[in-house]
mmCIF file of N, CA and C and ligand atoms in Angstrom:
data_model
loop_
_atom_site.group_PDB
_atom_site.id
_atom_site.type_symbol
_atom_site.label_atom_id
_atom_site.label_comp_id
_atom_site.label_asym_id
_atom_site.label_seq_id
_atom_site.Cartn_x
_atom_site.Cartn_y
_atom_site.Cartn_z
ATOM 1 N N MET A 1 0.987 -1.155 -0.209
ATOM 2 C CA MET A 1 0.796 0.281 -0.039
ATOM 3 C C MET A 1 0.690 1.349 0.145
ATOM 4 N N ILE A 2 1.970 1.154 0.941
ATOM 5 C CA ILE A 2 2.287 2.825 1.156
ATOM 6 C C ILE A 2 3.987 2.581 0.333
ATOM 7 N N GLY A 3 3.968 4.180 -0.407
ATOM 8 C CA GLY A 3 4.659 4.545 -1.387
ATOM 9 C C GLY A 3 6.483 4.608 -0.367
ATOM 10 N N ARG A 4 7.225 5.866 -1.467
ATOM 11 C CA ARG A 4 7.942 6.848 -0.830
ATOM 12 C C ARG A 4 7.427 7.306 0.920
ATOM 13 N N LEU A 5 8.564 7.063 1.258
ATOM 14 C CA LEU A 5 8.952 7.944 2.260
ATOM 15 C C LEU A 5 8.513 9.482 2.557
ATOM 16 N N ASN A 6 7.297 10.046 2.413
ATOM 17 C CA ASN A 6 7.526 11.173 1.714
ATOM 18 C C ASN A 6 8.160 12.716 2.670
ATOM 19 N N HIS A 7 7.623 12.106 3.938
ATOM 20 C CA HIS A 7 8.662 13.292 5.493
ATOM 21 C C HIS A 7 9.386 12.404 6.445
ATOM 22 N N VAL A 8 9.873 12.614 6.827
ATOM 23 C CA VAL A 8 9.540 12.097 8.704
ATOM 24 C C VAL A 8 9.844 14.049 9.795
ATOM 25 N N ALA A 9 8.506 14.007 10.672
ATOM 26 C CA ALA A 9 8.455 14.948 10.790
ATOM 27 C C ALA A 9 8.790 14.734 12.454
ATOM 28 N N ILE A 10 8.910 15.776 12.918
ATOM 29 C CA ILE A 10 10.289 16.202 14.330
ATOM 30 C C ILE A 10 9.644 17.658 14.022
ATOM 31 N N ALA A 11 9.077 17.369 15.982
ATOM 32 C CA ALA A 11 8.847 18.546 16.789
ATOM 33 C C ALA A 11 9.166 19.045 17.655
ATOM 34 N N THR A 12 9.466 20.565 17.902
ATOM 35 C CA THR A 12 10.330 21.377 18.348
ATOM 36 C C THR A 12 9.380 22.745 19.133
ATOM 37 N N GLY A 13 10.297 22.790 19.863
ATOM 38 C CA GLY A 13 10.151 23.980 20.306
ATOM 39 C C GLY A 13 10.482 25.256 20.270
ATOM 40 N N ASN A 14 11.865 25.438 19.547
ATOM 41 C CA ASN A 14 12.341 26.577 18.911
ATOM 42 C C ASN A 14 12.787 26.047 17.554
ATOM 43 N N LEU A 15 12.017 26.530 16.407
ATOM 44 C CA LEU A 15 12.256 26.495 15.051
ATOM 45 C C LEU A 15 13.139 27.136 14.883
ATOM 46 N N GLN A 16 13.664 27.914 14.745
ATOM 47 C CA GLN A 16 14.506 28.778 14.916
ATOM 48 C C GLN A 16 16.529 28.128 15.011
ATOM 49 N N GLN A 17 15.526 27.430 16.150
ATOM 50 C CA GLN A 17 16.905 26.682 15.841
ATOM 51 C C GLN A 17 17.044 25.238 15.666
ATOM 52 N N ALA A 18 16.044 24.823 15.684
ATOM 53 C CA ALA A 18 16.006 23.537 14.646
ATOM 54 C C ALA A 18 16.687 23.837 13.190
ATOM 55 N N ALA A 19 16.236 24.840 12.989
ATOM 56 C CA ALA A 19 16.548 25.158 11.622
ATOM 57 C C ALA A 19 18.160 25.530 10.959
ATOM 58 N N ASP A 20 18.617 26.507 12.800
ATOM 59 C CA ASP A 20 19.577 26.538 12.745
ATOM 60 C C ASP A 20 20.666 25.479 12.448
ATOM 61 N N LEU A 21 20.461 24.780 12.793
ATOM 62 C CA LEU A 21 20.803 22.880 12.913
ATOM 63 C C LEU A 21 21.142 22.873 11.951
ATOM 64 N N TYR A 22 19.959 22.647 10.863
ATOM 65 C CA TYR A 22 19.983 22.016 9.796
ATOM 66 C C TYR A 22 21.353 22.766 8.275
ATOM 67 N N LYS A 23 20.564 24.228 8.518
ATOM 68 C CA LYS A 23 21.368 25.180 7.905
ATOM 69 C C LYS A 23 22.444 25.286 7.835
ATOM 70 N N THR A 24 23.295 25.409 9.078
ATOM 71 C CA THR A 24 24.181 25.195 9.409
ATOM 72 C C THR A 24 25.668 24.358 9.842
ATOM 73 N N VAL A 25 24.766 23.212 10.244
ATOM 74 C CA VAL A 25 25.644 21.834 10.911
ATOM 75 C C VAL A 25 25.710 21.061 10.328
ATOM 76 N N LEU A 26 24.151 20.339 9.582
ATOM 77 C CA LEU A 26 24.434 19.173 9.977
ATOM 78 C C LEU A 26 23.509 19.072 7.993
ATOM 79 N N ALA A 27 23.615 20.321 8.271
ATOM 80 C CA ALA A 27 23.206 20.742 6.171
ATOM 81 C C ALA A 27 23.868 21.304 5.948
ATOM 82 N N THR A 28 22.823 22.261 4.521
ATOM 83 C CA THR A 28 23.478 23.268 3.794
ATOM 84 C C THR A 28 22.270 24.235 4.087
ATOM 85 N N ASN A 29 22.633 25.677 3.743
ATOM 86 C CA ASN A 29 21.615 26.924 3.682
ATOM 87 C C ASN A 29 20.245 26.077 2.785
ATOM 88 N N ASP A 30 20.648 26.380 1.272
ATOM 89 C CA ASP A 30 20.089 25.766 0.750
ATOM 90 C C ASP A 30 18.733 24.593 0.363
ATOM 91 N N GLN A 31 19.221 23.363 0.981
ATOM 92 C CA GLN A 31 18.157 22.979 1.831
ATOM 93 C C GLN A 31 16.960 22.723 2.664
ATOM 94 N N VAL A 32 17.174 23.881 2.895
ATOM 95 C CA VAL A 32 16.277 24.414 4.474
ATOM 96 C C VAL A 32 15.946 25.497 4.092
ATOM 97 N N SER A 33 13.715 25.213 3.872
ATOM 98 C CA SER A 33 12.994 26.791 3.381
ATOM 99 C C SER A 33 13.008 27.145 4.786
ATOM 100 N N GLU A 34 12.106 28.109 4.132
ATOM 101 C CA GLU A 34 11.944 29.425 5.179
ATOM 102 C C GLU A 34 10.580 28.738 6.166
ATOM 103 N N PRO A 35 10.493 29.463 7.037
ATOM 104 C CA PRO A 35 8.852 29.145 8.069
ATOM 105 C C PRO A 35 8.075 29.262 7.465
ATOM 106 N N GLN A 36 6.654 28.702 7.723
ATOM 107 C CA GLN A 36 5.587 28.553 6.669
ATOM 108 C C GLN A 36 4.389 27.946 7.673
ATOM 109 N N ALA A 37 3.867 29.140 7.972
ATOM 110 C CA ALA A 37 3.145 29.084 9.281
ATOM 111 C C ALA A 37 1.852 28.507 8.452
ATOM 112 N N LEU A 38 1.259 28.156 9.376
ATOM 113 C CA LEU A 38 -0.034 26.928 9.145
ATOM 114 C C LEU A 38 -0.970 27.282 10.146
ATOM 115 N N PRO A 39 -1.931 28.207 10.371
ATOM 116 C CA PRO A 39 -3.068 28.328 10.901
ATOM 117 C C PRO A 39 -3.757 27.424 11.529
ATOM 118 N N GLU A 40 -4.405 27.028 10.452
ATOM 119 C CA GLU A 40 -5.641 25.856 10.124
ATOM 120 C C GLU A 40 -4.946 24.920 10.225
ATOM 121 N N HIS A 41 -3.829 24.466 10.307
ATOM 122 C CA HIS A 41 -3.122 23.290 10.874
ATOM 123 C C HIS A 41 -2.502 23.456 12.923
ATOM 124 N N GLY A 42 -1.940 24.806 12.948
ATOM 125 C CA GLY A 42 -2.074 24.917 13.925
ATOM 126 C C GLY A 42 -0.111 24.741 13.674
ATOM 127 N N VAL A 43 0.292 24.370 12.756
ATOM 128 C CA VAL A 43 2.013 24.787 13.071
ATOM 129 C C VAL A 43 3.095 25.788 12.445
ATOM 130 N N THR A 44 4.038 25.710 12.935
ATOM 131 C CA THR A 44 4.895 26.317 11.759
ATOM 132 C C THR A 44 6.003 25.779 11.371
ATOM 133 N N THR A 45 5.723 25.375 9.607
ATOM 134 C CA THR A 45 7.611 24.281 9.396
ATOM 135 C C THR A 45 7.895 25.234 9.092
ATOM 136 N N VAL A 46 9.440 24.314 8.845
ATOM 137 C CA VAL A 46 10.475 24.823 7.776
ATOM 138 C C VAL A 46 10.257 23.150 7.565
ATOM 139 N N PHE A 47 10.882 23.121 6.135
ATOM 140 C CA PHE A 47 11.781 21.698 5.585
ATOM 141 C C PHE A 47 12.532 21.811 5.214
ATOM 142 N N VAL A 48 13.552 20.605 5.871
ATOM 143 C CA VAL A 48 14.396 20.782 4.413
ATOM 144 C C VAL A 48 14.464 18.648 3.985
ATOM 145 N N ASN A 49 15.481 19.715 2.307
ATOM 146 C CA ASN A 49 14.217 18.059 1.912
ATOM 147 C C ASN A 49 16.920 17.736 1.767
ATOM 148 N N THR A 50 16.211 16.382 2.435
ATOM 149 C CA THR A 50 17.565 15.530 2.340
ATOM 150 C C THR A 50 17.834 14.444 1.057
ATOM 151 N N GLY A 51 16.981 15.175 -0.311
ATOM 152 C CA GLY A 51 17.232 14.032 -1.073
ATOM 153 C C GLY A 51 16.400 13.017 -1.409
ATOM 154 N N ASN A 52 16.330 12.343 -0.276
ATOM 155 C CA ASN A 52 15.673 10.919 -1.092
ATOM 156 C C ASN A 52 14.493 11.643 -0.294
ATOM 157 N N THR A 53 14.142 12.360 1.264
ATOM 158 C CA THR A 53 12.817 12.511 1.420
ATOM 159 C C THR A 53 13.209 14.456 2.196
ATOM 160 N N LYS A 54 12.561 14.338 3.179
ATOM 161 C CA LYS A 54 12.149 15.743 3.601
ATOM 162 C C LYS A 54 11.858 15.561 5.771
ATOM 163 N N LEU A 55 12.842 16.283 6.071
ATOM 164 C CA LEU A 55 12.361 16.544 7.494
ATOM 165 C C LEU A 55 11.504 17.744 7.397
ATOM 166 N N GLU A 56 10.462 17.362 8.366
ATOM 167 C CA GLU A 56 8.965 18.295 8.156
ATOM 168 C C GLU A 56 9.471 18.904 9.534
ATOM 169 N N LEU A 57 10.229 20.719 9.592
ATOM 170 C CA LEU A 57 10.824 20.802 11.494
ATOM 171 C C LEU A 57 9.065 21.620 11.772
ATOM 172 N N LEU A 58 8.584 20.861 12.849
ATOM 173 C CA LEU A 58 7.267 21.943 14.049
ATOM 174 C C LEU A 58 7.270 22.460 14.243
ATOM 175 N N GLU A 59 6.822 23.533 14.759
ATOM 176 C CA GLU A 59 6.680 24.612 15.926
ATOM 177 C C GLU A 59 5.191 24.693 15.753
ATOM 178 N N PRO A 60 4.840 24.884 17.152
ATOM 179 C CA PRO A 60 3.505 24.983 17.713
ATOM 180 C C PRO A 60 2.929 25.977 17.034
ATOM 181 N N LEU A 61 1.808 26.767 16.725
ATOM 182 C CA LEU A 61 1.365 28.123 16.281
ATOM 183 C C LEU A 61 0.040 28.039 17.264
ATOM 184 N N GLY A 62 -0.365 28.495 17.723
ATOM 185 C CA GLY A 62 -1.647 29.266 18.255
ATOM 186 C C GLY A 62 -1.697 27.916 19.699
ATOM 187 N N ASP A 63 -3.136 28.283 20.459
ATOM 188 C CA ASP A 63 -3.920 27.772 21.212
ATOM 189 C C ASP A 63 -3.950 26.344 21.832
ATOM 190 N N SER A 64 -4.210 26.191 20.120
ATOM 191 C CA SER A 64 -4.923 23.740 20.476
ATOM 192 C C SER A 64 -3.909 23.901 19.151
ATOM 193 N N SER A 65 -2.479 23.422 19.449
ATOM 194 C CA SER A 65 -1.793 23.105 18.200
ATOM 195 C C SER A 65 -1.665 21.792 18.504
ATOM 196 N N PRO A 66 -2.146 20.771 17.663
ATOM 197 C CA PRO A 66 -1.861 19.241 17.915
ATOM 198 C C PRO A 66 -0.641 18.485 18.231
ATOM 199 N N ILE A 67 0.312 19.707 18.284
ATOM 200 C CA ILE A 67 1.511 18.944 19.154
ATOM 201 C C ILE A 67 1.562 19.201 20.175
ATOM 202 N N ALA A 68 0.906 19.873 20.547
ATOM 203 C CA ALA A 68 1.446 20.671 22.440
ATOM 204 C C ALA A 68 1.610 19.379 22.936
ATOM 205 N N ALA A 69 0.988 18.282 22.938
ATOM 206 C CA ALA A 69 0.964 17.575 23.974
ATOM 207 C C ALA A 69 1.723 16.936 23.605
ATOM 208 N N PHE A 70 2.716 16.552 22.891
ATOM 209 C CA PHE A 70 3.564 15.937 22.458
ATOM 210 C C PHE A 70 4.890 16.681 22.649
ATOM 211 N N LEU A 71 4.742 18.018 22.489
ATOM 212 C CA LEU A 71 5.862 18.644 23.243
ATOM 213 C C LEU A 71 5.751 18.588 25.023
ATOM 214 N N GLU A 72 4.750 18.448 25.415
ATOM 215 C CA GLU A 72 4.708 18.507 26.989
ATOM 216 C C GLU A 72 5.463 17.437 27.429
ATOM 217 N N ARG A 73 5.202 16.414 26.268
ATOM 218 C CA ARG A 73 6.182 14.852 27.017
ATOM 219 C C ARG A 73 7.249 14.870 26.775
ATOM 220 N N ASN A 74 7.547 15.645 25.808
ATOM 221 C CA ASN A 74 8.805 15.121 24.681
ATOM 222 C C ASN A 74 9.382 17.313 24.820
ATOM 223 N N PRO A 75 9.799 17.705 26.252
ATOM 224 C CA PRO A 75 10.305 19.621 26.107
ATOM 225 C C PRO A 75 11.086 19.078 25.508
ATOM 226 N N ALA A 76 12.390 17.887 25.122
ATOM 227 C CA ALA A 76 12.953 18.052 23.956
ATOM 228 C C ALA A 76 12.975 18.444 22.155
ATOM 229 N N GLY A 77 12.220 17.650 22.281
ATOM 230 C CA GLY A 77 11.173 17.488 20.433
ATOM 231 C C GLY A 77 11.507 16.425 20.524
ATOM 232 N N GLY A 78 10.866 15.343 19.462
ATOM 233 C CA GLY A 78 11.562 14.827 18.897
ATOM 234 C C GLY A 78 10.971 14.152 17.918
ATOM 235 N N VAL A 79 10.856 13.032 17.333
ATOM 236 C CA VAL A 79 10.260 12.630 15.606
ATOM 237 C C VAL A 79 9.598 12.409 16.116
ATOM 238 N N HIS A 80 8.078 13.447 15.578
ATOM 239 C CA HIS A 80 6.365 13.267 16.027
ATOM 240 C C HIS A 80 5.477 12.222 15.025
ATOM 241 N N HIS A 81 6.055 11.871 13.432
ATOM 242 C CA HIS A 81 5.011 11.329 12.571
ATOM 243 C C HIS A 81 6.266 10.989 11.168
ATOM 244 N N LEU A 82 5.673 9.562 10.830
ATOM 245 C CA LEU A 82 6.313 10.210 9.693
ATOM 246 C C LEU A 82 5.073 9.590 8.611
ATOM 247 N N CYS A 83 5.450 10.251 7.582
ATOM 248 C CA CYS A 83 4.577 10.876 6.234
ATOM 249 C C CYS A 83 5.075 9.255 5.197
ATOM 250 N N PHE A 84 3.713 8.767 4.424
ATOM 251 C CA PHE A 84 4.210 7.716 3.430
ATOM 252 C C PHE A 84 3.182 8.107 2.754
ATOM 253 N N GLU A 85 3.471 7.559 1.116
ATOM 254 C CA GLU A 85 2.687 8.092 -0.012
ATOM 255 C C GLU A 85 1.985 7.338 -0.490
ATOM 256 N N VAL A 86 0.620 7.230 -0.790
ATOM 257 C CA VAL A 86 -0.178 5.841 -0.976
ATOM 258 C C VAL A 86 -1.387 6.478 -2.556
ATOM 259 N N GLU A 87 -0.745 6.380 -3.647
ATOM 260 C CA GLU A 87 -1.477 6.363 -4.820
ATOM 261 C C GLU A 87 -3.260 6.658 -4.551
ATOM 262 N N ASP A 88 -3.638 6.496 -3.713
ATOM 263 C CA ASP A 88 -5.182 6.353 -3.735
ATOM 264 C C ASP A 88 -5.219 6.345 -2.198
ATOM 265 N N LEU A 89 -6.103 7.229 -1.388
ATOM 266 C CA LEU A 89 -6.005 7.740 0.072
ATOM 267 C C LEU A 89 -7.519 6.985 0.514
ATOM 268 N N ASP A 90 -8.542 7.009 -0.764
ATOM 269 C CA ASP A 90 -9.996 6.332 -0.140
ATOM 270 C C ASP A 90 -9.584 5.208 0.160
ATOM 271 N N SER A 91 -9.075 3.980 -1.258
ATOM 272 C CA SER A 91 -8.698 2.923 -0.980
ATOM 273 C C SER A 91 -8.020 2.415 -0.192
ATOM 274 N N ALA A 92 -6.668 3.434 0.525
ATOM 275 C CA ALA A 92 -6.553 2.742 1.544
ATOM 276 C C ALA A 92 -6.690 2.264 2.785
ATOM 277 N N CYS A 93 -7.829 3.493 3.136
ATOM 278 C CA CYS A 93 -8.261 3.988 4.266
ATOM 279 C C CYS A 93 -9.753 2.969 4.094
ATOM 280 N N ALA A 94 -10.096 2.040 3.394
ATOM 281 C CA ALA A 94 -11.066 0.819 3.351
ATOM 282 C C ALA A 94 -10.956 -0.097 3.909
ATOM 283 N N GLN A 95 -9.286 -0.250 2.780
ATOM 284 C CA GLN A 95 -8.088 -1.563 3.947
ATOM 285 C C GLN A 95 -7.872 -1.993 4.792
ATOM 286 N N LEU A 96 -7.236 -0.518 5.139
ATOM 287 C CA LEU A 96 -7.034 -0.720 7.220
ATOM 288 C C LEU A 96 -7.971 -0.404 7.323
ATOM 289 N N THR A 97 -9.494 -0.173 7.540
ATOM 290 C CA THR A 97 -9.911 -0.333 8.177
ATOM 291 C C THR A 97 -11.128 -1.501 8.148
ATOM 292 N N SER A 98 -10.427 -2.306 6.786
ATOM 293 C CA SER A 98 -11.166 -3.450 7.187
ATOM 294 C C SER A 98 -10.216 -4.180 7.726
ATOM 295 N N ALA A 99 -9.095 -3.861 8.082
ATOM 296 C CA ALA A 99 -7.836 -4.875 8.664
ATOM 297 C C ALA A 99 -8.037 -4.701 10.325
ATOM 298 N N GLY A 100 -8.854 -3.930 10.406
ATOM 299 C CA GLY A 100 -8.272 -3.259 12.105
ATOM 300 C C GLY A 100 -8.717 -2.069 12.555
ATOM 301 N N MET A 101 -7.401 -1.805 11.485
ATOM 302 C CA MET A 101 -6.695 -0.179 12.182
ATOM 303 C C MET A 101 -7.391 0.860 12.560
ATOM 304 N N ARG A 102 -7.349 1.823 13.021
ATOM 305 C CA ARG A 102 -7.773 3.666 13.245
ATOM 306 C C ARG A 102 -7.757 4.111 12.496
ATOM 307 N N VAL A 103 -8.769 4.729 11.926
ATOM 308 C CA VAL A 103 -7.778 5.664 11.049
ATOM 309 C C VAL A 103 -7.872 6.330 11.262
ATOM 310 N N LEU A 104 -7.517 7.730 12.034
ATOM 311 C CA LEU A 104 -8.070 9.098 12.979
ATOM 312 C C LEU A 104 -8.195 9.858 11.947
ATOM 313 N N GLY A 105 -10.291 9.780 12.094
ATOM 314 C CA GLY A 105 -10.854 10.876 11.553
ATOM 315 C C GLY A 105 -10.795 11.101 10.056
ATOM 316 N N GLU A 106 -11.481 11.428 9.527
ATOM 317 C CA GLU A 106 -11.890 12.002 8.025
ATOM 318 C C GLU A 106 -10.735 12.462 6.939
ATOM 319 N N PRO A 107 -10.174 12.247 6.025
ATOM 320 C CA PRO A 107 -9.478 12.624 4.950
ATOM 321 C C PRO A 107 -9.510 14.411 5.174
ATOM 322 N N LYS A 108 -8.340 15.353 5.895
ATOM 323 C CA LYS A 108 -8.147 16.387 5.321
ATOM 324 C C LYS A 108 -7.203 16.530 4.494
ATOM 325 N N ILE A 109 -7.299 17.998 3.941
ATOM 326 C CA ILE A 109 -6.458 18.878 2.910
ATOM 327 C C ILE A 109 -4.723 18.930 3.857
ATOM 328 N N GLY A 110 -3.641 18.119 3.943
ATOM 329 C CA GLY A 110 -2.935 18.878 4.434
ATOM 330 C C GLY A 110 -1.743 19.902 3.970
ATOM 331 N N ALA A 111 -0.220 19.892 4.864
ATOM 332 C CA ALA A 111 0.027 21.058 3.810
ATOM 333 C C ALA A 111 0.902 21.142 3.495
ATOM 334 N N HIS A 112 0.984 19.740 2.575
ATOM 335 C CA HIS A 112 1.104 20.407 0.813
ATOM 336 C C HIS A 112 -0.154 20.418 0.343
ATOM 337 N N GLY A 113 -1.052 20.719 0.482
ATOM 338 C CA GLY A 113 -2.264 20.951 -0.363
ATOM 339 C C GLY A 113 -2.852 20.018 -1.251
ATOM 340 N N LEU A 114 -2.874 18.333 -0.169
ATOM 341 C CA LEU A 114 -2.899 17.395 -0.474
ATOM 342 C C LEU A 114 -3.682 16.273 0.360
ATOM 343 N N PRO A 115 -4.526 15.246 0.006
ATOM 344 C CA PRO A 115 -5.494 14.847 1.261
ATOM 345 C C PRO A 115 -4.618 14.147 2.193
ATOM 346 N N VAL A 116 -4.925 14.087 3.420
ATOM 347 C CA VAL A 116 -3.823 13.489 4.295
ATOM 348 C C VAL A 116 -4.925 12.562 5.199
ATOM 349 N N VAL A 117 -4.713 11.795 6.040
ATOM 350 C CA VAL A 117 -4.899 11.342 7.446
ATOM 351 C C VAL A 117 -4.048 10.125 8.385
ATOM 352 N N PHE A 118 -4.517 10.454 9.615
ATOM 353 C CA PHE A 118 -3.120 9.614 10.414
ATOM 354 C C PHE A 118 -3.943 8.300 10.519
ATOM 355 N N LEU A 119 -2.887 7.806 10.996
ATOM 356 C CA LEU A 119 -3.140 5.991 11.741
ATOM 357 C C LEU A 119 -2.564 5.835 13.328
ATOM 358 N N HIS A 120 -3.822 5.477 14.226
ATOM 359 C CA HIS A 120 -3.331 5.619 15.727
ATOM 360 C C HIS A 120 -2.043 4.920 16.048
ATOM 361 N N PRO A 121 -0.983 5.521 16.634
ATOM 362 C CA PRO A 121 0.427 5.104 16.852
ATOM 363 C C PRO A 121 -0.362 3.091 17.541
ATOM 364 N N LYS A 122 -1.090 2.887 18.862
ATOM 365 C CA LYS A 122 -0.959 1.964 19.158
ATOM 366 C C LYS A 122 -1.212 0.820 17.763
ATOM 367 N N ASP A 123 -1.932 0.876 16.711
ATOM 368 C CA ASP A 123 -1.779 0.436 15.884
ATOM 369 C C ASP A 123 -0.884 0.203 14.878
ATOM 370 N N CYS A 124 0.149 0.879 14.750
ATOM 371 C CA CYS A 124 1.371 1.177 14.050
ATOM 372 C C CYS A 124 2.425 0.502 14.958
ATOM 373 N N GLY A 125 3.228 -0.041 15.982
ATOM 374 C CA GLY A 125 3.979 -0.555 16.942
ATOM 375 C C GLY A 125 4.150 1.170 17.413
ATOM 376 N N GLY A 126 3.423 1.756 17.630
ATOM 377 C CA GLY A 126 4.460 3.059 18.803
ATOM 378 C C GLY A 126 4.452 4.220 17.710
ATOM 379 N N VAL A 127 4.147 4.535 16.445
ATOM 380 C CA VAL A 127 4.816 5.528 15.359
ATOM 381 C C VAL A 127 2.779 5.709 14.937
ATOM 382 N N LEU A 128 2.936 6.877 15.172
ATOM 383 C CA LEU A 128 2.113 7.873 14.311
ATOM 384 C C LEU A 128 2.687 7.772 12.698
ATOM 385 N N ILE A 129 1.640 7.485 12.240
ATOM 386 C CA ILE A 129 1.771 8.019 10.617
ATOM 387 C C ILE A 129 1.045 8.811 10.243
ATOM 388 N N GLU A 130 2.065 9.228 8.830
ATOM 389 C CA GLU A 130 0.382 9.901 8.203
ATOM 390 C C GLU A 130 0.747 9.718 6.144
ATOM 391 N N LEU A 131 -1.011 9.267 6.377
ATOM 392 C CA LEU A 131 -0.287 8.656 5.125
ATOM 393 C C LEU A 131 -0.992 9.589 3.875
ATOM 394 N N GLU A 132 -0.436 10.442 2.768
ATOM 395 C CA GLU A 132 -0.377 11.328 2.306
ATOM 396 C C GLU A 132 -0.746 11.370 0.933
ATOM 397 N N GLN A 133 -1.858 11.510 0.073
ATOM 398 C CA GLN A 133 -1.860 10.882 -1.674
ATOM 399 C C GLN A 133 -1.237 11.926 -2.404
ATOM 400 N N THR A 134 -0.962 11.162 -3.602
ATOM 401 C CA THR A 134 -0.007 11.896 -4.508
ATOM 402 C C THR A 134 0.252 11.971 -5.040
ATOM 403 N N LYS A 135 -1.167 12.839 -5.656
ATOM 404 C CA LYS A 135 -1.843 13.841 -6.531
ATOM 405 C C LYS A 135 -3.425 14.123 -6.292
HETATM 406 CO CO1 LIG B 201 3.462 15.796 8.338
#
């Protein structure tokens, strides 16, 4: 069902510091995007292009950010979710549901303008998985 690893999302309480780590130490300036505020998702993002995939650095935005609870439990930040590409999100959701897996809510338009859903981490070995439709 799953295709390419689209991104690894990393939650951070300090987006500038996280971006600087990649701009100056682990990667180069031209691999790192400018911050983008996504109020409808409750996060500000910076993308790091590593060639075969991306990192999505996430900082909470607003009062009800979906990553606020994660950062309370992990104040130093950490890996928040993995995102895999699927060709047909509706049929993937139907297959997963019939396999007894919990799809969290209905597909929504994600940070890249494409439909996404999340799968319950307790059904995925403790990992929050995002599925993104490829087009
Ligand atoms: Co994501």
